[in-house]
């Protein structure tokens, strides 16, 4: 039976973290693999569609499905972690991620969609577990470590966006190799993560049940902010190259612009959480990075192509900061690692399900209008809603959830 309102910090047996540098290295390598399966598809989407005979709506579904799976599979993460421990789950799911990436290049359309589903679900599970690990083992450096993790995540996305087309061209225009290559870093991350399954982390394991999250308004504001800002990010991952190709760029050029914009996310992903945790609350930083994100999106959609690289910088600075802030809020709004893990599951499970509607809406508007101009309305609606949710989530409060130990 659960005990009444027992404090996890007072009842757990605290143990020192052994070789923290090895955990940091593992976190960075795992984070590098949480976006290539998503960002590698967009620059190759036209080639994949032509090769497999995909319609515009089917291609749009292909960009939406992995994001939807991020949300649908996220609730499995805390259940698996309670059964097998977070470190073992991360290791196993990394191997499943590698298998999903490989499957996308096999068995035609069925393999493409099933592999995308497996990859998206794997990323959703790992993404939920990492903020809880950061809260548990680096509680005093939560902002800095979240920035490091987010920076690695952005770097992985940028490498995949910029390299997938050149890789496919090098191997006789084989989009299959361009997509399948990204199983290699996933397997490498699994090798370096393996030692984490053999050592104790922060507190010895005890089972906890967290209640009250879904009744808490602040938890819903954090969730909506995560989901709505992610919706804009996955529109970029899924559609920005197609938008730029529609404006006159080649596939390789469009992929490089997206890759460059994601690379620019690195400094803001690292610095914005650090700066935001030193202010009275996080509302002003949220407003600033959301404004940059929307300005960059509208610039790339409507402004002359001569200023394209400048708008890519603006977009990257905004989106790197806003995503890192969304992850930081999960940690800051939680009183302990158990609540953080469950808030992470809620924010990413429900949030990514909401986020999947953004790429779908862009594809739908494009099919209805035959062009890209009208998708600016999608940007505006999502951006305003994300800013409103962020103003609530950025207040210096804690979610009113209770973690109780299960005997």
XYZ file of C-alpha atoms in Angstrom:
407
model
C 0.000 0.000 0.000
C 1.185 3.546 -0.587
C 2.330 5.457 2.448
C 0.699 8.808 3.222
C 2.523 11.778 1.746
C 6.004 10.454 2.466
C 8.888 12.524 1.150
C 11.021 10.747 -1.437
C 14.095 12.706 -0.470
C 13.848 11.723 3.178
C 13.002 8.055 2.713
C 15.352 7.075 -0.120
C 18.927 5.939 0.476
C 21.210 8.488 -1.172
C 24.363 7.208 -2.854
C 27.110 9.221 -4.576
C 27.089 9.287 -8.365
C 30.023 7.257 -9.695
C 31.886 8.742 -12.688
C 29.527 11.637 -13.472
C 31.528 12.460 -16.606
C 30.566 9.082 -18.045
C 26.883 9.804 -17.428
C 27.231 13.242 -19.054
C 28.895 11.656 -22.091
C 26.136 9.075 -22.261
C 23.406 11.717 -22.008
C 25.004 13.733 -24.810
C 25.322 10.726 -27.128
C 21.753 9.612 -26.438
C 20.460 13.141 -27.064
C 22.313 13.255 -30.391
C 20.045 10.424 -31.566
C 16.668 11.926 -30.629
C 16.181 13.968 -33.814
C 18.032 12.409 -36.810
C 15.167 9.975 -37.480
C 12.903 13.036 -37.826
C 15.103 15.656 -39.492
C 16.706 13.258 -42.016
C 13.389 12.646 -43.778
C 12.412 16.215 -44.751
C 15.270 16.940 -47.225
C 14.684 13.545 -48.890
C 10.877 13.656 -48.817
C 10.450 14.587 -52.486
C 12.830 11.812 -53.582
C 11.156 9.247 -51.308
C 7.701 10.263 -52.568
C 8.751 9.989 -56.200
C 10.410 6.619 -55.641
C 7.474 5.043 -53.806
C 4.668 6.916 -55.545
C 3.399 8.698 -52.434
C 0.646 11.293 -52.820
C 0.908 14.686 -51.155
C -1.443 13.683 -48.345
C 0.436 10.426 -47.760
C 3.725 12.314 -47.592
C 2.110 14.677 -45.103
C 1.047 11.706 -42.993
C 4.630 10.467 -43.067
C 5.813 13.734 -41.471
C 3.019 13.618 -38.872
C 3.197 9.958 -37.821
C 6.559 10.012 -35.971
C 5.560 13.144 -34.031
C 2.227 11.573 -33.088
C 4.111 8.487 -31.872
C 6.266 10.692 -29.638
C 3.105 11.501 -27.738
C 1.343 8.153 -27.897
C 4.327 6.163 -26.618
C 5.524 8.676 -23.987
C 3.191 7.356 -21.223
C 4.955 3.985 -21.474
C 8.200 5.526 -20.219
C 7.436 5.773 -16.473
C 5.793 2.342 -16.517
C 8.858 0.764 -18.100
C 11.193 2.693 -15.798
C 9.413 1.402 -12.692
C 9.695 -2.151 -14.002
C 13.226 -2.164 -15.422
C 14.959 1.097 -14.250
C 15.448 4.127 -16.477
C 18.985 3.256 -17.574
C 18.054 -0.208 -18.825
C 15.012 1.141 -20.635
C 17.116 3.775 -22.413
C 19.581 1.102 -23.537
C 16.896 -1.247 -24.843
C 14.963 1.486 -26.615
C 18.133 2.793 -28.305
C 18.456 -0.623 -29.938
C 14.794 -0.531 -30.968
C 15.359 2.960 -32.416
C 18.235 1.661 -34.532
C 16.008 -1.161 -35.800
C 13.225 1.285 -36.690
C 15.612 3.521 -38.627
C 16.873 0.509 -40.565
C 13.336 -0.698 -41.296
C 12.384 2.606 -42.947
C 14.645 1.740 -45.840
C 13.214 -1.744 -46.370
C 9.915 -3.335 -47.432
C 8.684 -0.371 -49.468
C 5.851 1.817 -48.193
C 4.988 -0.551 -45.336
C 8.556 -0.573 -44.066
C 8.743 3.206 -44.372
C 5.666 3.767 -42.222
C 6.264 0.973 -39.704
C 9.887 2.032 -39.273
C 8.808 5.657 -38.780
C 6.288 4.529 -36.157
C 8.912 2.478 -34.299
C 11.475 5.298 -34.447
C 8.982 7.909 -33.260
C 7.797 5.740 -30.383
C 11.379 5.020 -29.317
C 12.286 8.702 -29.291
C 9.151 9.467 -27.288
C 10.080 6.990 -24.550
C 13.711 8.088 -24.234
C 12.794 11.774 -24.325
C 10.526 11.357 -21.311
C 13.157 9.577 -19.214
C 16.096 11.941 -19.671
C 14.674 15.013 -17.801
C 14.010 12.793 -14.774
C 17.589 11.518 -14.887
C 18.857 15.113 -15.031
C 16.649 16.123 -12.075
C 17.844 13.130 -10.052
C 21.595 13.248 -10.672
C 22.191 16.940 -11.477
C 19.518 18.720 -9.420
C 21.759 21.708 -8.626
C 22.858 22.075 -12.250
C 19.431 21.464 -13.801
C 19.477 24.511 -16.094
C 23.025 23.948 -17.317
C 22.580 20.214 -17.860
C 19.287 20.721 -19.661
C 21.082 23.169 -21.929
C 23.861 20.649 -22.640
C 21.302 17.939 -23.391
C 19.295 20.253 -25.653
C 22.432 21.430 -27.436
C 23.337 17.823 -28.245
C 19.798 17.154 -29.423
C 19.950 20.161 -31.782
C 23.356 19.098 -33.095
C 22.000 15.662 -33.991
C 19.080 17.239 -35.834
C 21.382 19.591 -37.738
C 23.789 16.856 -38.787
C 20.965 14.715 -40.145
C 19.261 17.601 -41.946
C 22.452 18.718 -43.651
C 24.027 15.336 -44.381
C 21.169 13.111 -45.552
C 21.001 14.464 -49.119
C 24.815 14.449 -49.639
C 24.953 10.906 -48.239
C 22.265 9.710 -50.628
C 23.985 11.453 -53.547
C 27.321 9.854 -52.658
C 25.717 6.415 -52.788
C 24.211 6.751 -56.277
C 21.229 8.867 -55.171
C 20.050 6.151 -52.769
C 17.619 7.749 -50.321
C 17.548 4.408 -48.518
C 21.186 4.749 -47.477
C 20.636 8.414 -46.666
C 17.955 7.380 -44.152
C 19.455 4.109 -42.895
C 22.839 5.640 -42.037
C 21.402 7.140 -38.849
C 21.142 3.745 -37.193
C 24.947 3.837 -36.769
C 25.092 6.664 -34.175
C 22.175 5.048 -32.313
C 24.160 1.832 -31.940
C 27.249 3.822 -30.904
C 25.233 5.620 -28.210
C 24.014 2.251 -26.906
C 27.626 1.099 -26.465
C 28.536 4.183 -24.419
C 25.297 4.053 -22.411
C 25.835 0.410 -21.375
C 27.941 1.285 -18.267
C 24.978 3.256 -16.859
C 23.015 0.026 -16.462
C 25.695 -1.333 -14.108
C 25.974 1.434 -11.499
C 23.748 3.079 -8.919
C 22.434 6.560 -9.605
C 21.684 9.187 -6.996
C 19.124 7.215 -4.952
C 18.574 3.512 -4.586
C 15.483 2.330 -6.375
C 12.078 2.593 -4.777
C 8.704 2.553 -6.448
C 6.620 5.721 -6.320
C 3.166 6.679 -7.458
C 2.613 10.321 -8.438
C -0.921 11.705 -8.232
C -2.572 15.042 -8.921
C -0.812 16.096 -12.115
C -3.816 15.984 -14.424
C -5.829 18.134 -12.007
C -3.156 20.816 -11.749
C -3.507 23.947 -13.971
C 0.243 24.626 -13.919
C 0.981 21.111 -15.181
C -1.388 21.736 -18.098
C 0.295 25.065 -18.881
C 3.696 23.344 -18.983
C 2.183 20.625 -21.182
C 0.555 23.057 -23.615
C 3.730 25.121 -23.875
C 5.772 21.990 -24.608
C 3.294 20.767 -27.206
C 2.627 24.041 -29.024
C 6.254 25.158 -29.308
C 7.147 21.618 -30.420
C 4.481 21.878 -33.099
C 6.397 24.764 -34.676
C 9.650 22.802 -34.397
C 8.199 19.757 -36.152
C 6.729 21.942 -38.873
C 10.323 23.047 -39.505
C 11.607 19.448 -39.425
C 8.837 18.186 -41.670
C 8.107 21.025 -44.090
C 10.742 23.780 -44.123
C 12.805 22.183 -46.931
C 9.643 21.700 -49.007
C 8.649 25.332 -48.406
C 12.087 26.540 -49.481
C 12.093 24.241 -52.522
C 8.730 25.752 -53.433
C 10.357 29.178 -53.243
C 13.103 28.128 -55.686
C 15.879 26.365 -53.765
C 17.274 22.950 -54.634
C 16.806 20.030 -52.243
C 20.441 20.211 -51.124
C 20.244 23.976 -50.542
C 16.995 23.651 -48.602
C 18.505 20.934 -46.410
C 21.535 23.123 -45.710
C 19.359 26.064 -44.697
C 17.460 23.876 -42.239
C 20.705 22.364 -40.956
C 22.250 25.827 -40.524
C 19.203 27.068 -38.625
C 19.359 24.063 -36.304
C 23.106 24.545 -35.722
C 22.362 28.119 -34.661
C 20.117 26.623 -31.974
C 23.192 25.309 -30.125
C 24.298 28.511 -28.347
C 20.780 29.560 -27.380
C 19.913 26.028 -26.224
C 22.907 26.140 -23.889
C 22.666 29.713 -22.620
C 18.945 30.515 -22.435
C 18.104 27.961 -19.668
C 21.119 29.143 -17.653
C 20.040 32.777 -17.965
C 16.372 31.978 -17.360
C 17.090 30.239 -14.033
C 18.819 33.397 -12.747
C 15.827 35.676 -13.164
C 12.737 36.085 -10.994
C 10.826 33.770 -13.301
C 10.942 32.563 -16.928
C 8.193 34.666 -18.544
C 10.376 37.331 -20.159
C 12.785 34.776 -21.716
C 9.787 32.800 -23.037
C 8.337 35.916 -24.654
C 11.705 36.777 -26.228
C 12.432 33.356 -27.749
C 8.857 32.930 -29.009
C 9.102 36.309 -30.765
C 12.379 35.266 -32.416
C 10.899 31.928 -33.527
C 7.876 33.513 -35.170
C 9.967 36.239 -36.808
C 12.276 33.621 -38.311
C 9.389 31.500 -39.598
C 7.632 34.440 -41.242
C 10.927 35.679 -42.687
C 11.706 32.359 -44.348
C 8.123 32.094 -45.624
C 7.597 35.610 -46.981
C 10.816 37.694 -47.029
C 13.098 37.886 -50.105
C 15.427 34.904 -50.467
C 18.417 37.248 -50.378
C 17.930 37.474 -46.597
C 17.289 33.775 -46.131
C 20.401 33.020 -44.058
C 19.693 35.906 -41.692
C 16.163 34.665 -41.070
C 17.554 31.168 -40.535
C 19.741 32.579 -37.744
C 16.754 34.324 -36.128
C 14.697 31.126 -36.302
C 17.509 29.014 -34.863
C 18.157 31.334 -31.925
C 14.462 31.362 -31.097
C 13.729 27.656 -31.444
C 16.874 26.520 -29.637
C 16.010 28.711 -26.681
C 12.307 27.902 -26.568
C 12.762 24.122 -26.640
C 15.466 24.228 -23.974
C 13.173 26.388 -21.837
C 10.301 23.941 -22.284
C 12.481 21.111 -20.963
C 13.831 23.293 -18.162
C 10.304 24.154 -17.029
C 9.594 20.447 -16.489
C 12.482 20.330 -14.025
C 11.870 23.713 -12.379
C 8.148 23.187 -11.832
C 8.760 19.797 -10.134
C 9.619 19.338 -6.447
C 11.527 16.063 -6.910
C 12.740 13.562 -9.505
C 9.605 11.405 -9.264
C 7.295 14.312 -10.042
C 9.689 15.467 -12.782
C 9.560 12.059 -14.467
C 5.761 12.020 -14.446
C 5.426 15.657 -15.494
C 7.847 14.872 -18.320
C 5.591 11.993 -19.349
C 2.507 14.224 -19.293
C 4.149 17.194 -21.018
C 5.668 15.090 -23.775
C 2.889 12.500 -24.063
C 0.009 14.942 -24.342
C 2.229 17.705 -25.724
C 3.636 15.768 -28.655
C 0.193 14.495 -29.537
C -0.837 18.140 -29.824
C 2.401 18.911 -31.685
C 1.618 16.370 -34.398
C -1.341 18.474 -35.493
C 0.967 21.271 -36.677
C 2.685 19.376 -39.513
C -0.668 17.841 -40.452
C -2.289 21.295 -40.606
C 0.497 22.637 -42.827
C 0.100 19.725 -45.241
C -3.676 20.161 -45.269
C -3.491 23.916 -45.913
C -0.938 23.372 -48.667
C -3.155 20.776 -50.370
C -6.212 23.035 -50.086
C -4.519 26.174 -51.435
C -1.895 24.666 -53.759
C 0.802 26.913 -52.273
C 2.634 27.870 -49.101
C 1.513 31.446 -48.421
C -1.509 30.511 -46.305
C 0.517 28.412 -43.844
C 1.524 31.675 -42.186
C -1.858 31.552 -40.455
C -0.892 28.182 -38.968
C 2.345 29.709 -37.637
C 0.470 32.638 -36.118
C -2.248 30.648 -34.357
C 0.181 28.125 -32.869
C 2.692 30.815 -31.881
C 0.146 32.978 -30.056
C -1.270 29.975 -28.196
C 2.236 28.793 -27.209
C 3.112 32.251 -25.869
C -0.066 32.371 -23.779
C 0.660 28.940 -22.264
C 4.264 29.981 -21.620
C 3.181 33.029 -19.634
C 1.442 30.685 -17.196
C 4.144 27.999 -17.168
C 6.919 30.552 -16.633
C 5.773 31.605 -13.154
C 7.893 30.550 -10.165
C 5.574 27.860 -8.807
C 5.566 24.084 -8.350
C 2.940 21.679 -9.617
C 0.744 20.382 -6.802
C 1.449 16.693 -7.281
C 2.251 14.158 -4.575
C 4.790 11.316 -4.846
C 3.997 8.426 -2.495
C 6.154 5.363 -1.996
C 4.637 2.007 -2.888
C 5.583 -0.596 -0.280
